[in-house]
Amino acid sequence: MPMLKSKLRFAMLVCVLGLLPGAPGAAEQARSQFGNIAIPDPAKPLSADKCVEPVEIMRRDHMEFLLHQRDETVIDGERGSKYSLVGCMNCHNPAGADGKVVRYEDPQHFCAECHAYASVRIDCFECHADRGLLQSQQGRLDMHAPAWKASAAVPPTSTLQRRLGTVDGD
Amino acid sequence: MATNPGKLLQSSRRDFLKGTAAVATILIAPGIFLYKTGQAAAGLEREARWGMLIDTNALSEADVDACVSACQREHGWQTAEGSRTDAQWVRKLRLEEPETGHQKFLPMMCQHCESPPCVDVCPTGASFKRADGIVLVDRHTCIGCRYCMMACPYKARSFIHENLKDQLPVAPRGKGTVESCTMCVHRVDRDGADAVPACAEAVNRNDSKAILFGNLNDPQSEISRRLRELGGTRLRADMGLNPGVRYQGL
């Protein structure tokens, strides 16, 4: 596990160096250093302006946040944590209006993209849902909706498809 | 509902705690906190002991079937017809008096004992009792040894033998772990004393409360009042486990 973590840290560091906006040179460098393997560029969140922490911190420490809050949730019943996995999935892999979503096995899944690149296998999704709440569940099970995105509307499916490159767009 | 001052007080206290936790967090640089109060304090009501009172006189066979299917819908589990190994968070029990043929049906699930044998035998601490009395399996630490299934006198737990797909966000469950009734803990964490577990929701119609959820530690709660007035049976009370689930009409 520590080895995996350090591997992941390294990979995330590469991501940070390579994918900082406005640093295309660094991205090119990282690409050539590792041959032809494309550096992942996971789809950005659809329904919120920003993540719960700055991107650099999330890339490095998201696993720590999740590990910490999972015990708070299971043992202490804290469901409103901003580091909730359902919260991540609501934003990063929301269910479309028709209920269709990208699954973890799919290389385009938000988590899978980097994890496949870094060769780090996670087993979160053997138990946890790899998608956000369905729209039909949003009202009924709103305890997972963080306050900072309570008012954000779920984007239409077309936005999701554009982000995933299944239809043409910007 | 608005006439209950205790409830109003409680909810404002929860909100206050949550608000304080947010304000008390001091950020000195992104990701580095000088002082941080855990938001966890607001999650669970430590002074409570949640329980359920099941009035078997008010439950028909169809009602108990409705309990089971409501639980399946809420948590996303199924039991194949005749299977002895599939998931079974709650099951229908039929009691028949041989002499008269009189039948009774009751839902049987985790009894959320005060002294749970499943917790005693768990080698990893995965089977545990929350501060508010709900007995759960922490699937992050469960190794699937199934000692708790053997220890449980109510046969309330089941084991997941196969890979699953399409689990629900509120009910993570996966191969190699043990599971059982959670008293709809996600609803309890959201609604506190006003929570209505899925099985209760399925059978309570027009103010009748065949399954009543509430705080056994609060003498003013409806469940305590009804237990005081009408009594309730602990299943296998001789074992001294003091279950949080009580039955009437047995």
Short mmCIF file of C-alpha atoms in Angstrom, two decimals:
data_model
loop_
_atom_site.label_atom_id
_atom_site.label_comp_id
_atom_site.label_asym_id
_atom_site.label_seq_id
_atom_site.Cartn_x
_atom_site.Cartn_y
_atom_site.Cartn_z
CA MET A 1 0.00 0.00 0.00
CA PRO A 2 2.69 2.57 0.85
CA MET A 3 4.40 1.65 -2.40
CA LEU A 4 1.20 2.17 -4.33
CA LYS A 5 0.73 5.47 -2.63
CA SER A 6 4.18 6.71 -3.46
CA LYS A 7 3.72 5.57 -7.03
CA LEU A 8 0.48 7.44 -7.21
CA ARG A 9 2.02 10.50 -5.66
CA PHE A 10 4.70 10.45 -8.31
CA ALA A 11 2.17 10.05 -11.05
CA MET A 12 0.07 12.84 -9.67
CA LEU A 13 3.12 15.05 -9.46
CA VAL A 14 3.72 14.34 -13.12
CA CYS A 15 0.12 15.29 -13.78
CA VAL A 16 0.52 18.50 -11.85
CA LEU A 17 3.70 19.44 -13.66
CA GLY A 18 2.37 18.42 -16.99
CA LEU A 19 -1.16 19.67 -16.95
CA LEU A 20 -1.04 23.02 -15.26
CA PRO A 21 -3.02 25.35 -17.45
CA GLY A 22 -0.81 27.69 -19.37
CA ALA A 23 2.18 25.36 -19.34
CA PRO A 24 1.96 23.51 -22.64
CA GLY A 25 5.74 23.25 -22.80
CA ALA A 26 5.84 21.17 -19.64
CA ALA A 27 3.14 18.90 -21.03
CA GLU A 28 5.17 18.30 -24.17
CA GLN A 29 8.25 17.53 -22.11
CA ALA A 30 6.41 15.00 -19.93
CA ARG A 31 4.97 13.34 -22.99
CA SER A 32 8.32 12.87 -24.67
CA GLN A 33 9.93 11.66 -21.47
CA PHE A 34 7.46 8.78 -21.24
CA GLY A 35 7.31 7.93 -24.90
CA ASN A 36 4.01 7.90 -26.66
CA ILE A 37 1.75 7.34 -23.69
CA ALA A 38 -0.74 10.17 -23.59
CA ILE A 39 -0.98 11.97 -20.29
CA PRO A 40 -4.52 11.74 -19.00
CA ASP A 41 -6.73 14.77 -19.22
CA PRO A 42 -9.78 13.80 -17.22
CA ALA A 43 -13.06 15.53 -17.90
CA LYS A 44 -13.60 18.57 -15.74
CA PRO A 45 -16.50 18.70 -13.31
CA LEU A 46 -19.76 19.64 -14.89
CA SER A 47 -21.92 21.07 -12.20
CA ALA A 48 -19.67 23.15 -9.96
CA ASP A 49 -17.31 26.06 -10.46
CA LYS A 50 -14.52 24.55 -8.44
CA CYS A 51 -13.50 21.46 -6.56
CA VAL A 52 -13.64 21.15 -2.77
CA GLU A 53 -9.89 21.90 -2.65
CA PRO A 54 -7.50 23.40 -5.16
CA VAL A 55 -6.69 21.02 -8.01
CA GLU A 56 -3.04 20.55 -6.96
CA ILE A 57 -4.11 19.44 -3.50
CA MET A 58 -6.79 17.13 -4.79
CA ARG A 59 -4.34 15.46 -7.16
CA ARG A 60 -1.91 14.78 -4.36
CA ASP A 61 -4.14 14.12 -1.37
CA HIS A 62 -7.56 12.96 -2.53
CA MET A 63 -6.91 9.45 -1.22
CA GLU A 64 -6.07 10.80 2.24
CA PHE A 65 -9.27 12.86 2.31
CA LEU A 66 -11.36 9.86 1.29
CA LEU A 67 -9.68 7.52 3.78
CA HIS A 68 -10.24 9.99 6.59
CA GLN A 69 -13.84 10.78 5.84
CA ARG A 70 -14.91 7.19 5.25
CA ASP A 71 -14.40 6.42 8.95
CA GLU A 72 -16.18 9.61 9.93
CA THR A 73 -19.12 8.52 7.83
CA VAL A 74 -19.31 4.84 8.77
CA ILE A 75 -18.54 5.22 12.46
CA ASP A 76 -19.68 8.73 13.31
CA GLY A 77 -22.50 9.06 10.81
CA GLU A 78 -21.18 12.26 9.23
CA ARG A 79 -22.87 12.40 5.83
CA GLY A 80 -22.37 16.00 4.85
CA SER A 81 -18.58 15.83 4.49
CA LYS A 82 -17.23 17.73 1.54
CA TYR A 83 -14.92 14.80 0.81
CA SER A 84 -17.75 12.33 0.34
CA LEU A 85 -17.19 9.88 -2.52
CA VAL A 86 -20.78 10.33 -3.63
CA GLY A 87 -20.06 14.06 -3.73
CA CYS A 88 -17.06 13.41 -6.03
CA MET A 89 -19.13 11.24 -8.31
CA ASN A 90 -22.08 13.64 -8.40
CA CYS A 91 -19.82 16.25 -9.87
CA HIS A 92 -17.22 14.30 -11.80
CA ASN A 93 -19.37 11.52 -13.19
CA PRO A 94 -22.99 12.58 -13.02
CA ALA A 95 -25.80 10.47 -14.36
CA GLY A 96 -27.33 11.84 -17.51
CA ALA A 97 -31.00 12.59 -17.84
CA ASP A 98 -31.51 9.12 -19.30
CA GLY A 99 -29.56 7.49 -16.44
CA LYS A 100 -26.64 6.55 -18.73
CA VAL A 101 -23.21 7.13 -17.25
CA VAL A 102 -19.58 6.29 -17.82
CA ARG A 103 -18.59 3.25 -15.76
CA TYR A 104 -15.32 2.70 -13.94
CA GLU A 105 -14.29 -0.02 -16.41
CA ASP A 106 -14.51 2.58 -19.12
CA PRO A 107 -11.18 4.36 -19.68
CA GLN A 108 -13.02 7.69 -19.79
CA HIS A 109 -14.24 7.41 -16.22
CA PHE A 110 -12.88 10.36 -14.24
CA CYS A 111 -11.00 8.18 -11.76
CA ALA A 112 -9.99 5.48 -14.21
CA GLU A 113 -8.13 7.81 -16.53
CA CYS A 114 -5.32 8.69 -14.11
CA HIS A 115 -5.41 5.39 -12.26
CA ALA A 116 -4.90 3.45 -15.46
CA TYR A 117 -2.08 5.79 -16.43
CA ALA A 118 -0.38 5.42 -13.04
CA SER A 119 -1.07 1.69 -12.95
CA VAL A 120 -2.75 1.96 -9.59
CA ARG A 121 -5.68 -0.35 -9.09
CA ILE A 122 -8.33 0.89 -6.70
CA ASP A 123 -11.17 -1.17 -5.35
CA CYS A 124 -13.50 1.63 -4.29
CA PHE A 125 -15.94 0.80 -7.04
CA GLU A 126 -16.26 -2.88 -6.24
CA CYS A 127 -18.66 -1.70 -3.53
CA HIS A 128 -19.33 1.99 -4.14
CA ALA A 129 -21.39 3.41 -6.96
CA ASP A 130 -19.13 4.64 -9.76
CA ARG A 131 -21.62 7.31 -10.73
CA GLY A 132 -23.47 10.18 -9.13
CA LEU A 133 -26.96 10.00 -7.80
CA LEU A 134 -29.59 9.52 -10.45
CA GLN A 135 -31.73 12.57 -10.95
CA SER A 136 -34.68 10.69 -9.51
CA GLN A 137 -32.70 10.21 -6.31
CA GLN A 138 -31.36 13.74 -6.00
CA GLY A 139 -34.28 15.09 -4.02
CA ARG A 140 -34.92 12.02 -1.94
CA LEU A 141 -31.33 11.47 -0.89
CA ASP A 142 -30.07 15.00 -0.78
CA MET A 143 -27.94 14.50 2.34
CA HIS A 144 -25.00 13.86 0.08
CA ALA A 145 -25.30 17.13 -1.79
CA PRO A 146 -22.65 19.49 -0.43
CA ALA A 147 -23.92 22.93 0.45
CA TRP A 148 -21.62 24.62 -2.02
CA LYS A 149 -23.32 22.98 -4.96
CA ALA A 150 -26.83 22.73 -3.64
CA SER A 151 -28.14 25.19 -6.19
CA ALA A 152 -26.13 23.90 -9.13
CA ALA A 153 -28.30 22.26 -11.74
CA VAL A 154 -27.44 18.90 -13.24
CA PRO A 155 -26.17 19.60 -16.75
CA PRO A 156 -27.94 18.20 -19.79
CA THR A 157 -26.70 14.98 -21.34
CA SER A 158 -25.38 16.84 -24.37
CA THR A 159 -22.84 18.59 -22.13
CA LEU A 160 -21.73 15.25 -20.77
CA GLN A 161 -21.30 13.83 -24.25
CA ARG A 162 -19.34 16.87 -25.39
CA ARG A 163 -17.02 16.59 -22.41
CA LEU A 164 -16.43 12.95 -23.14
CA GLY A 165 -15.81 13.63 -26.80
CA THR A 166 -18.69 11.46 -27.99
CA VAL A 167 -20.07 14.42 -29.93
CA ASP A 168 -18.22 17.34 -31.46
CA GLY A 169 -17.97 20.55 -29.54
CA ASP A 170 -15.55 23.01 -28.05
CA MET B 1 -44.69 18.74 14.16
CA ALA B 2 -44.14 22.42 14.93
CA THR B 3 -45.74 21.87 18.32
CA ASN B 4 -42.83 19.71 19.42
CA PRO B 5 -40.31 22.11 21.01
CA GLY B 6 -37.83 19.30 21.70
CA LYS B 7 -37.45 18.58 18.01
CA LEU B 8 -37.00 22.23 17.10
CA LEU B 9 -34.35 22.61 19.76
CA GLN B 10 -32.54 19.53 18.54
CA SER B 11 -32.44 20.56 14.89
CA SER B 12 -31.20 24.04 15.69
CA ARG B 13 -28.48 22.50 17.85
CA ARG B 14 -27.39 20.34 14.94
CA ASP B 15 -27.28 23.32 12.61
CA PHE B 16 -25.37 25.32 15.17
CA LEU B 17 -22.74 22.59 15.54
CA LYS B 18 -22.35 22.30 11.79
CA GLY B 19 -22.02 26.06 11.43
CA THR B 20 -19.47 26.30 14.22
CA ALA B 21 -17.35 23.59 12.69
CA ALA B 22 -17.14 25.52 9.43
CA VAL B 23 -16.20 28.80 11.10
CA ALA B 24 -13.67 27.24 13.47
CA THR B 25 -11.56 25.87 10.63
CA ILE B 26 -8.61 28.16 10.09
CA LEU B 27 -6.83 27.91 6.80
CA ILE B 28 -3.22 29.09 6.78
CA ALA B 29 -2.36 27.84 3.30
CA PRO B 30 -4.20 25.64 0.83
CA GLY B 31 -4.53 22.25 2.48
CA ILE B 32 -2.69 23.21 5.68
CA PHE B 33 -4.89 23.84 8.65
CA LEU B 34 -3.76 25.60 11.81
CA TYR B 35 -6.79 24.43 13.65
CA LYS B 36 -9.60 22.28 12.41
CA THR B 37 -12.64 20.97 14.19
CA GLY B 38 -14.00 17.78 12.72
CA GLN B 39 -17.42 18.13 11.20
CA ALA B 40 -18.03 14.58 12.43
CA ALA B 41 -19.35 15.86 15.74
CA ALA B 42 -22.56 16.90 14.06
CA GLY B 43 -23.30 13.55 12.42
CA LEU B 44 -24.58 11.21 15.04
CA GLU B 45 -26.68 11.67 18.15
CA ARG B 46 -24.56 10.06 20.82
CA GLU B 47 -27.11 10.27 23.57
CA ALA B 48 -29.72 8.40 21.52
CA ARG B 49 -30.39 4.71 21.26
CA TRP B 50 -32.38 4.01 18.13
CA GLY B 51 -34.87 1.21 18.12
CA MET B 52 -37.92 -0.09 16.35
CA LEU B 53 -41.22 -1.34 17.69
CA ILE B 54 -43.01 -3.77 15.39
CA ASP B 55 -46.69 -4.38 16.00
CA THR B 56 -47.28 -7.83 14.51
CA ASN B 57 -51.05 -7.51 15.03
CA ALA B 58 -51.07 -4.73 12.45
CA LEU B 59 -48.99 -6.63 9.89
CA SER B 60 -50.52 -8.93 7.29
CA GLU B 61 -48.42 -11.27 5.18
CA ALA B 62 -48.61 -8.75 2.34
CA ASP B 63 -47.33 -6.03 4.68
CA VAL B 64 -44.27 -8.08 5.62
CA ASP B 65 -43.64 -8.78 1.93
CA ALA B 66 -43.86 -5.02 1.37
CA CYS B 67 -41.23 -4.49 4.08
CA VAL B 68 -38.86 -6.88 2.37
CA SER B 69 -39.30 -5.40 -1.09
CA ALA B 70 -39.01 -1.84 0.22
CA CYS B 71 -35.68 -2.77 1.81
CA GLN B 72 -34.55 -4.36 -1.44
CA ARG B 73 -35.43 -1.21 -3.38
CA GLU B 74 -33.79 1.08 -0.84
CA HIS B 75 -30.50 -0.82 -0.66
CA GLY B 76 -30.41 -2.66 -3.97
CA TRP B 77 -30.24 -6.30 -2.89
CA GLN B 78 -32.13 -9.30 -4.23
CA THR B 79 -32.73 -12.83 -3.07
CA ALA B 80 -33.29 -15.46 -5.74
CA GLU B 81 -36.25 -17.73 -5.08
CA GLY B 82 -35.20 -20.57 -2.80
CA SER B 83 -31.60 -19.38 -2.43
CA ARG B 84 -29.99 -20.10 0.92
CA THR B 85 -26.93 -17.95 0.31
CA ASP B 86 -28.20 -14.74 -1.26
CA ALA B 87 -28.35 -11.40 0.51
CA GLN B 88 -31.06 -11.17 3.10
CA TRP B 89 -31.21 -7.94 5.08
CA VAL B 90 -34.73 -8.70 6.22
CA ARG B 91 -36.87 -11.79 5.83
CA LYS B 92 -40.43 -12.86 6.42
CA LEU B 93 -41.08 -15.18 9.33
CA ARG B 94 -44.28 -17.19 9.64
CA LEU B 95 -45.36 -18.31 13.10
CA GLU B 96 -48.10 -20.89 13.24
CA GLU B 97 -49.83 -22.29 16.24
CA PRO B 98 -50.26 -25.97 15.31
CA GLU B 99 -53.37 -26.50 17.39
CA THR B 100 -55.50 -23.74 15.94
CA GLY B 101 -53.66 -23.03 12.73
CA HIS B 102 -53.46 -19.34 13.64
CA GLN B 103 -50.68 -17.63 11.69
CA LYS B 104 -48.64 -14.54 12.29
CA PHE B 105 -46.09 -12.87 10.07
CA LEU B 106 -43.22 -10.71 11.15
CA PRO B 107 -40.17 -9.10 9.56
CA MET B 108 -36.93 -10.50 10.94
CA MET B 109 -33.73 -8.52 10.65
CA CYS B 110 -30.74 -7.37 12.67
CA GLN B 111 -32.06 -6.72 16.17
CA HIS B 112 -29.39 -4.08 16.92
CA CYS B 113 -28.49 -5.62 20.27
CA GLU B 114 -27.07 -3.65 23.15
CA SER B 115 -24.52 -6.47 23.63
CA PRO B 116 -24.13 -7.79 20.10
CA PRO B 117 -22.45 -11.22 19.79
CA CYS B 118 -21.40 -10.33 16.23
CA VAL B 119 -19.23 -7.54 17.64
CA ASP B 120 -17.73 -9.84 20.27
CA VAL B 121 -16.48 -12.36 17.74
CA CYS B 122 -15.29 -10.05 14.95
CA PRO B 123 -11.52 -10.43 14.59
CA THR B 124 -10.96 -7.09 12.85
CA GLY B 125 -13.42 -4.78 14.56
CA ALA B 126 -15.41 -4.45 11.36
CA SER B 127 -18.60 -5.50 13.10
CA PHE B 128 -19.30 -2.66 15.47
CA LYS B 129 -21.97 -0.78 17.34
CA ARG B 130 -22.30 2.93 16.71
CA ALA B 131 -22.61 5.31 19.62
CA ASP B 132 -26.34 5.56 18.91
CA GLY B 133 -26.86 1.81 19.15
CA ILE B 134 -27.02 0.89 15.45
CA VAL B 135 -25.00 -2.27 14.73
CA LEU B 136 -23.16 -2.14 11.42
CA VAL B 137 -20.43 -3.83 9.40
CA ASP B 138 -17.60 -1.53 8.35
CA ARG B 139 -16.96 -3.09 4.97
CA HIS B 140 -13.62 -1.31 4.74
CA THR B 141 -12.23 -3.62 7.42
CA CYS B 142 -14.43 -6.71 6.97
CA ILE B 143 -12.37 -9.68 5.79
CA GLY B 144 -15.36 -11.90 5.11
CA CYS B 145 -14.61 -14.56 7.73
CA ARG B 146 -18.31 -14.87 8.59
CA TYR B 147 -17.81 -15.45 12.31
CA CYS B 148 -20.50 -12.85 12.96
CA MET B 149 -22.97 -14.80 10.85
CA MET B 150 -22.38 -17.84 13.03
CA ALA B 151 -22.56 -15.82 16.23
CA CYS B 152 -25.81 -14.05 15.43
CA PRO B 153 -28.70 -15.91 17.10
CA TYR B 154 -31.19 -14.15 14.82
CA LYS B 155 -29.54 -15.30 11.58
CA ALA B 156 -29.66 -11.69 10.51
CA ARG B 157 -26.51 -11.43 8.43
CA SER B 158 -25.64 -12.60 4.96
CA PHE B 159 -22.51 -12.79 2.88
CA ILE B 160 -21.94 -11.54 -0.65
CA HIS B 161 -20.54 -14.34 -2.77
CA GLU B 162 -20.37 -12.72 -6.18
CA ASN B 163 -19.20 -9.55 -7.84
CA LEU B 164 -21.90 -6.92 -7.87
CA LYS B 165 -22.67 -4.09 -10.23
CA ASP B 166 -24.90 -1.04 -10.03
CA GLN B 167 -24.88 -0.69 -6.28
CA LEU B 168 -26.78 2.30 -4.98
CA PRO B 169 -24.84 5.34 -3.75
CA VAL B 170 -26.40 5.09 -0.28
CA ALA B 171 -25.73 1.37 0.11
CA PRO B 172 -22.19 0.37 -0.88
CA ARG B 173 -21.92 -3.42 -0.89
CA GLY B 174 -19.49 -5.82 -2.47
CA LYS B 175 -18.15 -9.34 -2.78
CA GLY B 176 -16.39 -10.86 0.21
CA THR B 177 -18.10 -8.86 2.92
CA VAL B 178 -20.94 -9.48 5.34
CA GLU B 179 -23.99 -7.25 5.51
CA SER B 180 -27.23 -6.83 7.39
CA CYS B 181 -30.00 -4.38 8.22
CA THR B 182 -28.58 -0.91 8.92
CA MET B 183 -31.84 0.50 10.31
CA CYS B 184 -31.61 2.72 7.21
CA VAL B 185 -28.67 4.52 8.77
CA HIS B 186 -28.42 7.01 5.90
CA ARG B 187 -31.94 8.19 6.69
CA VAL B 188 -31.22 8.25 10.44
CA ASP B 189 -28.15 10.42 9.88
CA ARG B 190 -30.20 12.79 7.78
CA ASP B 191 -33.43 12.99 9.79
CA GLY B 192 -32.49 12.01 13.35
CA ALA B 193 -35.52 11.21 15.48
CA ASP B 194 -37.84 11.92 12.55
CA ALA B 195 -36.30 9.22 10.38
CA VAL B 196 -38.57 6.59 8.89
CA PRO B 197 -36.77 3.41 7.80
CA ALA B 198 -37.78 2.07 4.39
CA CYS B 199 -39.65 -0.92 5.85
CA ALA B 200 -41.67 1.32 8.12
CA GLU B 201 -42.42 3.67 5.25
CA ALA B 202 -43.80 0.72 3.28
CA VAL B 203 -46.32 -0.39 5.91
CA ASN B 204 -47.28 2.74 7.84
CA ARG B 205 -50.45 4.13 6.29
CA ASN B 206 -52.78 6.85 7.51
CA ASP B 207 -51.01 7.51 10.80
CA SER B 208 -50.98 3.83 11.75
CA LYS B 209 -47.50 2.92 12.86
CA ALA B 210 -47.11 -0.81 12.53
CA ILE B 211 -43.35 -0.24 12.56
CA LEU B 212 -42.31 2.62 14.79
CA PHE B 213 -38.79 4.03 14.78
CA GLY B 214 -37.57 6.10 17.70
CA ASN B 215 -35.21 6.84 20.53
CA LEU B 216 -35.37 4.27 23.32
CA ASN B 217 -33.32 6.53 25.58
CA ASP B 218 -35.78 9.39 25.37
CA PRO B 219 -38.69 8.77 27.78
CA GLN B 220 -40.77 11.34 25.87
CA SER B 221 -40.44 9.62 22.48
CA GLU B 222 -43.43 7.80 21.03
CA ILE B 223 -41.64 4.47 21.02
CA SER B 224 -40.77 4.76 24.73
CA ARG B 225 -44.32 5.80 25.53
CA ARG B 226 -45.84 2.88 23.62
CA LEU B 227 -43.42 0.43 25.21
CA ARG B 228 -44.30 1.81 28.61
CA GLU B 229 -48.05 1.56 28.00
CA LEU B 230 -48.36 -1.60 25.96
CA GLY B 231 -45.07 -3.42 26.49
CA GLY B 232 -42.96 -5.13 23.88
CA THR B 233 -41.23 -8.46 23.49
CA ARG B 234 -37.50 -8.87 23.06
CA LEU B 235 -36.88 -11.95 20.91
CA ARG B 236 -34.90 -14.54 22.87
CA ALA B 237 -34.78 -12.22 25.87
CA ASP B 238 -33.24 -15.12 27.79
CA MET B 239 -29.91 -14.44 26.08
CA GLY B 240 -29.71 -11.01 27.66
CA LEU B 241 -28.63 -9.22 24.48
CA ASN B 242 -31.23 -6.46 24.90
CA PRO B 243 -32.18 -5.94 21.25
CA GLY B 244 -33.20 -2.50 20.03
CA VAL B 245 -35.97 -4.07 17.94
CA ARG B 246 -39.05 -5.00 19.96
CA TYR B 247 -42.21 -6.82 18.90
CA GLN B 248 -45.80 -6.50 20.04
CA GLY B 249 -48.48 -9.15 19.66
CA LEU B 250 -46.26 -12.21 19.98
#
